[in-house]
Each structure stands twice: as structure tokens, then as C-alpha cells.
Coordinates of N, CA, C and O and ligand atoms in Angstrom, one line a residue:
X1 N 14.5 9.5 15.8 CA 13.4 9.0 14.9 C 12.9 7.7 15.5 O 13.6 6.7 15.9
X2 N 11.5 7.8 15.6 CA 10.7 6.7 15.9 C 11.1 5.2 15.7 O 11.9 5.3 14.8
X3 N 11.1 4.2 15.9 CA 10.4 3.0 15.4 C 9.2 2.6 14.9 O 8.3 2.4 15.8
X4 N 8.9 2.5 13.6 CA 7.3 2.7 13.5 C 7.0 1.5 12.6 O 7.8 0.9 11.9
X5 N 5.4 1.1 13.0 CA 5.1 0.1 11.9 C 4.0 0.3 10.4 O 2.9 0.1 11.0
X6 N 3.8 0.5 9.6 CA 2.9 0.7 9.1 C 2.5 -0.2 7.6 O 3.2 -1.2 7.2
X7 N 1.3 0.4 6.8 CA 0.6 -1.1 6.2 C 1.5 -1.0 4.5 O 1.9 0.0 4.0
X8 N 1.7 -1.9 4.1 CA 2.3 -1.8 2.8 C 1.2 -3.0 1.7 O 1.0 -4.2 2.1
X9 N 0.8 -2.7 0.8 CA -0.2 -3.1 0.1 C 0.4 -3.5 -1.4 O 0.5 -2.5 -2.2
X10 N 0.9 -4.7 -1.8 CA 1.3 -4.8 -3.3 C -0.2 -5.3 -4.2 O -0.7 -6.4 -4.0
X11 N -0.5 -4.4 -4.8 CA -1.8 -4.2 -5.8 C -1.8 -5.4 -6.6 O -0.9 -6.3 -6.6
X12 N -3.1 -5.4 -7.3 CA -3.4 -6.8 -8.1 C -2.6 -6.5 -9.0 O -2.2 -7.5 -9.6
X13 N -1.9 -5.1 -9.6 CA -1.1 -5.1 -10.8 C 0.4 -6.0 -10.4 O 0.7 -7.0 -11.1
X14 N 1.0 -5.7 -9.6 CA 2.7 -5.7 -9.1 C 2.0 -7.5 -9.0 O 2.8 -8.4 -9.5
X15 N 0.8 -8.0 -8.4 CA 0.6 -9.3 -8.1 C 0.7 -10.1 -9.7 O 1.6 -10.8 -10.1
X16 N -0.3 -9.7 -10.4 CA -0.1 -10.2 -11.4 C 1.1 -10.3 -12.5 O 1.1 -11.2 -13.4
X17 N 1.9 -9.4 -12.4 CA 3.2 -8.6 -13.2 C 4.0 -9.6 -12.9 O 4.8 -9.8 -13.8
X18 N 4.1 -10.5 -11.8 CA 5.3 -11.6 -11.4 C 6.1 -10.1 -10.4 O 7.3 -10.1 -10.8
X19 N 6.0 -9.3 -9.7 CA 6.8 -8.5 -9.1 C 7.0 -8.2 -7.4 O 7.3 -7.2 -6.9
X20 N 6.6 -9.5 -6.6 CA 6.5 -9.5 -5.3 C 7.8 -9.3 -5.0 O 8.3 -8.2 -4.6
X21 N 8.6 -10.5 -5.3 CA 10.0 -10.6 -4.5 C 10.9 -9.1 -5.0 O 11.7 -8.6 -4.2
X22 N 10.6 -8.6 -6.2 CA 11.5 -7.1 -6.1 C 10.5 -6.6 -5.6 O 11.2 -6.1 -4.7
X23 N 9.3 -6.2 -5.3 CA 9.2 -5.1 -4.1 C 9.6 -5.8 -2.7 O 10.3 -5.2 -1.9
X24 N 9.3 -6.4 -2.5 CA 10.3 -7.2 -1.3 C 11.6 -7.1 -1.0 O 12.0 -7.3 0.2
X25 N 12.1 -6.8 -1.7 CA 13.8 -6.6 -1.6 C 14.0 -5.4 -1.5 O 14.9 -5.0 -0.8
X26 N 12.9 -4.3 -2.4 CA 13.3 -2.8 -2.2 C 12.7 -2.7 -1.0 O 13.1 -1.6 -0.7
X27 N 12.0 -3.2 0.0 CA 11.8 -2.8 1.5 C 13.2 -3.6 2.1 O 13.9 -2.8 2.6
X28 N 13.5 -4.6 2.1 CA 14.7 -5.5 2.9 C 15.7 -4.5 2.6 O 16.0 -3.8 3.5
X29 N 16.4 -4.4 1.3 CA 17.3 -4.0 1.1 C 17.3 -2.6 2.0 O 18.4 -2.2 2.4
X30 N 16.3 -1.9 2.2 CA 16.3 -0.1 2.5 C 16.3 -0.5 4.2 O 15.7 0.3 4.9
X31 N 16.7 -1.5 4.8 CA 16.3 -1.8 6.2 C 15.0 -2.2 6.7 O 14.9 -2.9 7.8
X32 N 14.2 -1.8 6.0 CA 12.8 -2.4 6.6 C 12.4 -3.5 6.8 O 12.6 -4.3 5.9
X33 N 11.9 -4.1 8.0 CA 11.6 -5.3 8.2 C 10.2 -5.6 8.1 O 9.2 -4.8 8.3
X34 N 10.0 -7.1 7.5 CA 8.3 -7.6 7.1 C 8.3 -8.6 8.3 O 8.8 -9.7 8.6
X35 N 7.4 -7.6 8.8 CA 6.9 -8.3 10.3 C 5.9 -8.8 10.2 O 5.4 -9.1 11.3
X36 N 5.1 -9.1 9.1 CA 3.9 -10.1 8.8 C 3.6 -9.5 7.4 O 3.8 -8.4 7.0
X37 N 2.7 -11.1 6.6 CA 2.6 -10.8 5.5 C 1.6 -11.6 5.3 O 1.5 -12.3 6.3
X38 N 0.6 -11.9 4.4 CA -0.3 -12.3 3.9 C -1.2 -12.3 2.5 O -1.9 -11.3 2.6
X39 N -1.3 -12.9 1.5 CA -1.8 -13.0 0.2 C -3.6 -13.2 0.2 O -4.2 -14.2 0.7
X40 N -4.2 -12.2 -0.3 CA -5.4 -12.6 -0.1 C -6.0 -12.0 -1.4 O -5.3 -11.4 -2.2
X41 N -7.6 -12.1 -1.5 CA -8.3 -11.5 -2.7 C -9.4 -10.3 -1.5 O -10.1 -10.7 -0.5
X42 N -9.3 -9.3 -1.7 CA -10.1 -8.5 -1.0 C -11.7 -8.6 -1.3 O -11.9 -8.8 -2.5
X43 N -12.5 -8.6 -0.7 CA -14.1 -8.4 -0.9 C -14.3 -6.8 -1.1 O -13.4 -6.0 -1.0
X44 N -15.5 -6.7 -1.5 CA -15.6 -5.6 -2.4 C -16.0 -4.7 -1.3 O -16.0 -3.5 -1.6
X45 N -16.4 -5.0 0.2 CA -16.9 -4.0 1.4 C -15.8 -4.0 2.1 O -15.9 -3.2 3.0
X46 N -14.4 -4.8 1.8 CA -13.1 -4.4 2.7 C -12.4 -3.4 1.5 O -12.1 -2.3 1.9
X47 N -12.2 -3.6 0.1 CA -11.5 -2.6 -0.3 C -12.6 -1.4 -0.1 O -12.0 -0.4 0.5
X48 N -14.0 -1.2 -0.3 CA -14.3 0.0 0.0 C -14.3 0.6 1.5 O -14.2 1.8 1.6
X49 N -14.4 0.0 2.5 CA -13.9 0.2 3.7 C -12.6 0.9 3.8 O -12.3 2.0 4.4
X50 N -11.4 -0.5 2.8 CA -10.5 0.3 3.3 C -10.0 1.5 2.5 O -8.8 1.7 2.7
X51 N -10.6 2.4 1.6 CA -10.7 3.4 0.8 C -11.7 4.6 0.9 O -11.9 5.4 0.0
X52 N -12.5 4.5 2.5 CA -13.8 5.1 2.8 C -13.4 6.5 2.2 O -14.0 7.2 1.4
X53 N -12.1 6.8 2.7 CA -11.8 8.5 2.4 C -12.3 9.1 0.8 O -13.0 10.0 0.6
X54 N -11.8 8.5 0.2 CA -12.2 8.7 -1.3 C -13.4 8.2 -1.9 O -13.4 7.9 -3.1
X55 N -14.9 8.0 -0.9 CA -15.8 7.9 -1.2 C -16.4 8.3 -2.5 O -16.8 7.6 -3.5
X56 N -16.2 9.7 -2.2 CA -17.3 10.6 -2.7 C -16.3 11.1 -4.2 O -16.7 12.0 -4.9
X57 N -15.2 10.5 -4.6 CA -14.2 10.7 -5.8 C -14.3 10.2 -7.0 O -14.4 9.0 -7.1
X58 N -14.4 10.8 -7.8 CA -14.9 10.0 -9.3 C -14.4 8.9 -9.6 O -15.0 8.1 -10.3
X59 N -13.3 8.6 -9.2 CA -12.3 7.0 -9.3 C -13.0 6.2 -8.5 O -13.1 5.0 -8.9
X60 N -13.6 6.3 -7.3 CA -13.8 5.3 -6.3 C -14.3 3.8 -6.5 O -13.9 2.8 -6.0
X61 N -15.1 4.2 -7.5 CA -16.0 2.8 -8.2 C -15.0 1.9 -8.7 O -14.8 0.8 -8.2
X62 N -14.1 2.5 -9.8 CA -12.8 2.0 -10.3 C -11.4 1.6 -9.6 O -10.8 0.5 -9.7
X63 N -11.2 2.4 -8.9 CA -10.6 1.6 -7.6 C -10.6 0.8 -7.1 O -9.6 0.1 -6.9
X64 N -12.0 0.6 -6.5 CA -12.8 -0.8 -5.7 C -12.5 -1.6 -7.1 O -11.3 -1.7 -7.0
X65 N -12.8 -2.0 -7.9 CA -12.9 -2.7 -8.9 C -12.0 -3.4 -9.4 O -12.1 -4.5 -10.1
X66 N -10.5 -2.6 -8.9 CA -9.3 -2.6 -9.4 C -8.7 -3.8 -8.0 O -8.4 -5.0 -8.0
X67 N -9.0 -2.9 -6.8 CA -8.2 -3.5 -5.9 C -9.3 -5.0 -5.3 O -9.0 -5.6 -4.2
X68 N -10.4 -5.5 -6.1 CA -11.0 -6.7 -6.0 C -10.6 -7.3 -7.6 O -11.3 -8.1 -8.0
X69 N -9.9 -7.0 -8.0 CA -9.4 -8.0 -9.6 C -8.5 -9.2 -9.4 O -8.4 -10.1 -10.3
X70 N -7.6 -9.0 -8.1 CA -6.8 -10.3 -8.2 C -6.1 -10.2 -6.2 O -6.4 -9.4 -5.3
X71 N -5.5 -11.1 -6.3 CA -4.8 -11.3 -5.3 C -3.6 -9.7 -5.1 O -3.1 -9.0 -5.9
X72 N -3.6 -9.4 -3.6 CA -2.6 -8.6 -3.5 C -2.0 -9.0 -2.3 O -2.6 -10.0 -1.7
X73 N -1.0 -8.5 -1.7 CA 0.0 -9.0 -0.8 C -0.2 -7.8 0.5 O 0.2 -6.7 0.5
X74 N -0.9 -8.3 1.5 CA -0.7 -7.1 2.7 C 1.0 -7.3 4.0 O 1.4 -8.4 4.5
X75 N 1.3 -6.5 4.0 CA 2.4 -6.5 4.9 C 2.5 -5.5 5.9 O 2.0 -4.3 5.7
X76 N 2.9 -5.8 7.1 CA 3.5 -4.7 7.9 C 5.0 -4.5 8.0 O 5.8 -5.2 8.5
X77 N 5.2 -3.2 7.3 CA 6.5 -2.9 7.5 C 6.9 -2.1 8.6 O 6.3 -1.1 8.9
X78 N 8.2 -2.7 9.3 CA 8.2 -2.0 10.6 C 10.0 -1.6 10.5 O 10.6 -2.4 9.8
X79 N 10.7 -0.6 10.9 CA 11.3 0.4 11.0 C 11.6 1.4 11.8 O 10.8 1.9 12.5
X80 N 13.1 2.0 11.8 CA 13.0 3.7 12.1 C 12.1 4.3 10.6 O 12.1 3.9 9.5
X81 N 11.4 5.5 11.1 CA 10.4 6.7 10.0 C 10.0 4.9 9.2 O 10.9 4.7 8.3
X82 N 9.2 4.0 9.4 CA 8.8 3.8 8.4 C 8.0 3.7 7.6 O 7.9 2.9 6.7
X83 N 6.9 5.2 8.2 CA 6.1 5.4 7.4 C 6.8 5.9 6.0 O 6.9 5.2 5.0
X84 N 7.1 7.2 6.1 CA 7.5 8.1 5.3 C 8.7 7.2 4.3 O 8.8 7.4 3.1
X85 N 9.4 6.3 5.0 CA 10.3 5.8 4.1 C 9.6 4.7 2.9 O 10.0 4.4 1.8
X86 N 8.4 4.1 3.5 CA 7.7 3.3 2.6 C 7.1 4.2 1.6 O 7.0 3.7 0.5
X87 N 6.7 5.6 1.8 CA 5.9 6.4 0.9 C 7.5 6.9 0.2 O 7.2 7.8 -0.6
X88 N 8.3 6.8 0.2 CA 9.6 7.8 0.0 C 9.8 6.4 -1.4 O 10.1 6.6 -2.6
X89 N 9.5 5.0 -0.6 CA 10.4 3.6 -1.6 C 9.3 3.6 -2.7 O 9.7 3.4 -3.9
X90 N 8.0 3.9 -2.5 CA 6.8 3.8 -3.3 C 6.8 4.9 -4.3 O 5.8 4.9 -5.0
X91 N 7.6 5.8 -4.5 CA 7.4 6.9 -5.0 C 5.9 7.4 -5.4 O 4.9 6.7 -5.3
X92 N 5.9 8.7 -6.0 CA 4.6 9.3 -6.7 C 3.4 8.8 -7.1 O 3.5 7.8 -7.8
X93 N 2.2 9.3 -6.7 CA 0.9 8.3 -7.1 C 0.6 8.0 -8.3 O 0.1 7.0 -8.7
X94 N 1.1 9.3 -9.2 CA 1.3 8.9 -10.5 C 2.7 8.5 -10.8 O 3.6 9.4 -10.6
X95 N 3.0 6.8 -11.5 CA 3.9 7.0 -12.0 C 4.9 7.6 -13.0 O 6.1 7.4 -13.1
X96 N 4.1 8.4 -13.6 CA 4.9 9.8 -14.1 C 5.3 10.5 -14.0 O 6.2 10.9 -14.8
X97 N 4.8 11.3 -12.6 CA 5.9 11.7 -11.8 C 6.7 11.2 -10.8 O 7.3 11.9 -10.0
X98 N 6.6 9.8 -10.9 CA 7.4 9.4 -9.6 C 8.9 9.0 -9.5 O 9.4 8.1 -10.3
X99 N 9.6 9.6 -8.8 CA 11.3 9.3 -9.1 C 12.2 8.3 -9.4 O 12.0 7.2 -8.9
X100 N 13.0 8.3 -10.2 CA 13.6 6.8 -10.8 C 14.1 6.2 -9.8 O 14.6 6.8 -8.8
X101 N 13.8 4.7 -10.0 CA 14.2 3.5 -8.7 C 13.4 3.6 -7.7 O 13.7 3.1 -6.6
X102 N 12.0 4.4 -7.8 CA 10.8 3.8 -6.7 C 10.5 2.9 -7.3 O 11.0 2.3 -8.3
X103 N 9.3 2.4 -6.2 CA 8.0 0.8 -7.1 C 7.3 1.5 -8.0 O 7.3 0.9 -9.0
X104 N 6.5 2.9 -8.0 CA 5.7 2.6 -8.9 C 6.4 3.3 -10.3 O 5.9 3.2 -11.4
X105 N 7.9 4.4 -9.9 CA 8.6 4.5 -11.8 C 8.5 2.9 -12.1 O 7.6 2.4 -12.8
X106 N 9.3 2.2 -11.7 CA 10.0 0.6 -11.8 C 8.6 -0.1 -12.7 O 8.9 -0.7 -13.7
X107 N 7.2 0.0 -12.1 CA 6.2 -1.3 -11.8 C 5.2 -0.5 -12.7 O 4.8 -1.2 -13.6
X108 N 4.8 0.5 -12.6 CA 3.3 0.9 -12.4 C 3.0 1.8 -13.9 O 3.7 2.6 -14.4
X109 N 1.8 1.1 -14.2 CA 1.3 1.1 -15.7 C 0.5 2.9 -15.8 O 0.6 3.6 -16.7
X110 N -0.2 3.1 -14.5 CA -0.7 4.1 -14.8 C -1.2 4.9 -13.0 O -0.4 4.7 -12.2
X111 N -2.1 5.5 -12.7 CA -2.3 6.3 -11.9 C -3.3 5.4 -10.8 O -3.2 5.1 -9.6
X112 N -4.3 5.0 -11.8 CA -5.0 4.3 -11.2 C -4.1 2.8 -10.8 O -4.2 2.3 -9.7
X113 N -3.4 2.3 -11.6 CA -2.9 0.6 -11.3 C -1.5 0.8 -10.8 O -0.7 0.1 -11.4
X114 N -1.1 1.5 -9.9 CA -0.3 2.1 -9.3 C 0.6 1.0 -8.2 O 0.8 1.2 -7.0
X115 N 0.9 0.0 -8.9 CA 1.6 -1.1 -7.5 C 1.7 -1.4 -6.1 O 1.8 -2.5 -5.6
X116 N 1.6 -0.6 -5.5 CA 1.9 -0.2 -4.4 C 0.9 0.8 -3.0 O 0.8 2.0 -3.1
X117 N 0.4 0.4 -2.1 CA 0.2 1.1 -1.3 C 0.9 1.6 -0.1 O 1.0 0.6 0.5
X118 N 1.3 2.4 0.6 CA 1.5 2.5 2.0 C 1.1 3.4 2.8 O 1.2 4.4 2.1
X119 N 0.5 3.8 4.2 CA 0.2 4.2 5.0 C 0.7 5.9 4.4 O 1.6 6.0 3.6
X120 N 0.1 6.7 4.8 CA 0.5 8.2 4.6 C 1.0 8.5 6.0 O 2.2 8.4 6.2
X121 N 0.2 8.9 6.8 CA 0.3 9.2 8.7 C 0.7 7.9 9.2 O 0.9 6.8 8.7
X122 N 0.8 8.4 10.7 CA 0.4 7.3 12.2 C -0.7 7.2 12.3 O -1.1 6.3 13.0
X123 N -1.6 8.1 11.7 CA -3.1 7.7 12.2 C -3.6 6.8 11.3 O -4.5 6.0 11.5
X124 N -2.8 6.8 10.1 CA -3.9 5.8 8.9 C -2.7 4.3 9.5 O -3.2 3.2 9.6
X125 N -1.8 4.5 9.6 CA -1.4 3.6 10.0 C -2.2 2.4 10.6 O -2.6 1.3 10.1
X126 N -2.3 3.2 12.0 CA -2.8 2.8 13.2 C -4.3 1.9 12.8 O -4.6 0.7 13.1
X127 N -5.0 2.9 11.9 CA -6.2 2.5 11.6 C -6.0 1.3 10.5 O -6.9 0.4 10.7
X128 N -5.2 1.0 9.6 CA -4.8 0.4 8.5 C -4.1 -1.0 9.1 O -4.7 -2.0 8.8
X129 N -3.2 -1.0 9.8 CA -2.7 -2.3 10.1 C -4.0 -3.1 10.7 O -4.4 -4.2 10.4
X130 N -4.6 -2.0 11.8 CA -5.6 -2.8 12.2 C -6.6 -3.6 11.6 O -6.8 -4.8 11.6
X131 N -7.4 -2.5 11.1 CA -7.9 -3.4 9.6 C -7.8 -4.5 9.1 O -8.7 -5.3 9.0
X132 N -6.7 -4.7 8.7 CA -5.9 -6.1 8.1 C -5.5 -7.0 8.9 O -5.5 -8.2 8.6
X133 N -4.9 -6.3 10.1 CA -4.0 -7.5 10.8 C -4.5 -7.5 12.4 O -3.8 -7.9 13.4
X134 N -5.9 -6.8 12.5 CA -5.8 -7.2 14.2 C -5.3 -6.4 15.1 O -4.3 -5.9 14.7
X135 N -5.6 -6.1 16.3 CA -5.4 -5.3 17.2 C -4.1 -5.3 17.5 O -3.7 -4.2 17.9
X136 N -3.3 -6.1 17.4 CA -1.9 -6.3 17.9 C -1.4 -5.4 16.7 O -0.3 -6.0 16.6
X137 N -1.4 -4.7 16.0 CA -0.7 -4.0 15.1 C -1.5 -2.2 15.4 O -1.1 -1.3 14.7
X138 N -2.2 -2.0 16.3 CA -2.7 -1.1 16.1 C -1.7 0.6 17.0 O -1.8 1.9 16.9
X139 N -1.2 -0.1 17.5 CA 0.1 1.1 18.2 C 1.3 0.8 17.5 O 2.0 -0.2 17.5
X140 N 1.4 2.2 16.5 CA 2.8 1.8 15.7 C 4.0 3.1 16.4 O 5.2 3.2 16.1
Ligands
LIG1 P1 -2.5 4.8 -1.8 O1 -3.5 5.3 -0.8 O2 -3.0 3.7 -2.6 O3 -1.2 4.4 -1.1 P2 -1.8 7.5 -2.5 O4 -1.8 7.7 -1.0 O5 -0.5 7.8 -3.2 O6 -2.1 5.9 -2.8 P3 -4.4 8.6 -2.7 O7 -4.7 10.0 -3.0 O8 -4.6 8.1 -1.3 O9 -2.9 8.2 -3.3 O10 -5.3 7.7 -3.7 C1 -5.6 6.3 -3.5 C2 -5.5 5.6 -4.8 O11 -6.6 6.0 -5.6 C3 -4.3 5.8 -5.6 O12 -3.2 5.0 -5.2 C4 -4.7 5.5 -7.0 O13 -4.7 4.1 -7.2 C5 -6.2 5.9 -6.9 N1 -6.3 7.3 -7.5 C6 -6.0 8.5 -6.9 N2 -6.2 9.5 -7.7 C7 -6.7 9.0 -8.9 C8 -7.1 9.5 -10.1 N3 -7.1 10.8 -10.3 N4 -7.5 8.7 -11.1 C9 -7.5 7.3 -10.9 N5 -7.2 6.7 -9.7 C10 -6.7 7.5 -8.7
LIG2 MG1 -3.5 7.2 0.2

């Protein structure tokens, strides 16, 4: 298994909830390392940028709306698999179905305000870190 890096996104919900440092710890603790981090408010042409895929989705509007409401936390987590292990710690998109002791059973109010982001692929990766953090993040 790989060493890989990919993007991890704590939502304006988990920001506002007071819940950085426990998603923080559920990446530390699982071995993952936070190889850069940063606090920002997104503009409303970077969250839709960074959501181009779900354009054309009845949520999309709502979404953008959601992920420009407050401050969210971008990180690179880097790792053996750590893509899949960040999507594995983040559990299900809804948290309704998502398994007990992920972030979003733990955090997450609803489907849409879902705590947590992370990379699905190496491609969204690749394209995702970069995004956010610059070319030096773009080979995971
Ligand atoms: P993310 O890309 O944020 O890590 P994901 O990969 O689990 O989440 P996607 O299918 O990529 O899920 O959807 C992106 C985001 O859009 C979801 O995290 C959620 O916040 C929102 N979303 C997806 N489907 C719905 C829906 N049916 N209703 C409302 N919001 C939705
Ligand atoms: Mg996704």
C-alpha cells in the first residue's frame, strides 16, 4: 500500500459545533499525519469550483451556500491508503447510514451539513489538494 496524500475538509457545521480538535485526533489517532492545515471562509466561486461535479444537482445552490456560511478547516492528510482511510474515518454521506464512531455518525446533523469532507480517488485528490494548497501537493 501506497503512501498517499489527500484533501480533508472540516465543514462550517464540525467548525461551528466547537469540533476540530476531535476530528483531529480521529485522523492522529488512526496514524494519519496533518501535513498542512489552514482556517479560512471560502468565496462563493471556490466552493463552486471546488464542487464543479455536482453542478447540474438539485443541492448544488444549497451546498455552495452551506460551504460559504462560516469558517472551515482545509488539511492534507497524508498516509499509507490515505485516501480510502479518510473516506473509511468520515463515514457515510448521510449520517444515517454512517457507521458508529465515524465523524459524520459522531458530528453530522443531516445529509446536507455533513462535517466532513475527503478526497474520493487519486484523481480528485491530485486535483483537490492542488486547489487549496498549490502545486507542491499535486502528486499524492
Ligand atoms: P464530500 O464530497 O463532501 O466528501 P461525499 O463524497 O460523501 O461528500 P458527494 O456525493 O460527493 O458525497 O456529495 C457532495 C456533498 O454534497 C455531500 O457531502 C453533501 O454535503 C452534499 N449532498 C450530496 N447529496 C445530497 C443530497 N441528496 N441532498 C443534500 N446534499 C447533498
Ligand atoms: Mg464527494
Amino acid at each position: 500500500m501506497a503512501t498517499e496524500r489527500t484533501l480533508s475538509i472540516i465543514k462550517p457545521d464540525g467548525v461551528k459545533n466547537g469540533h476540530i480538535g476531535h476530528v483531529v485526533s480521529i485522523f492522529e489517532d488512526a496514524g494519519l499525519k496533518i501535513a498542512a492545515m489552514k482556517m479560512v471562509v471560502l468565496t462563493r466561486k471556490q466552493a463552486e469550483g471546488f464542487y464543479a461535479e455536482h453542478s447540474e444537482r438539485g443541492f448544488f445552490g444549497e451546498l455552495c451556500d452551506f460551504m460559504t456560511s462560516g469558517p472551515v478547516v482545509l488539511m492534507v492528510l497524508e498516509g499509507e491508503d490515505a485516501i480510502k482511510r479518510n473516506r473509511d474515518l468520515m463515514g457515510d454521506t448521510d449520517p444515517a447510514e454512517a457507521a458508529s464512531g465515524t465523524i459524520r455518525k459522531l458530528f453530522a446533523a443531516s445529509k446536507g451539513e455533513n462535517t466532513a469532507h475527503g478526497s474520493d480517488k487519486p484523481e480528485s485528490a491530485a486535483r483537490e489538494l492542488a486547489y487549496f494548497f498549490g502545486a507542491a501537493f499535486e502528486i499524492c
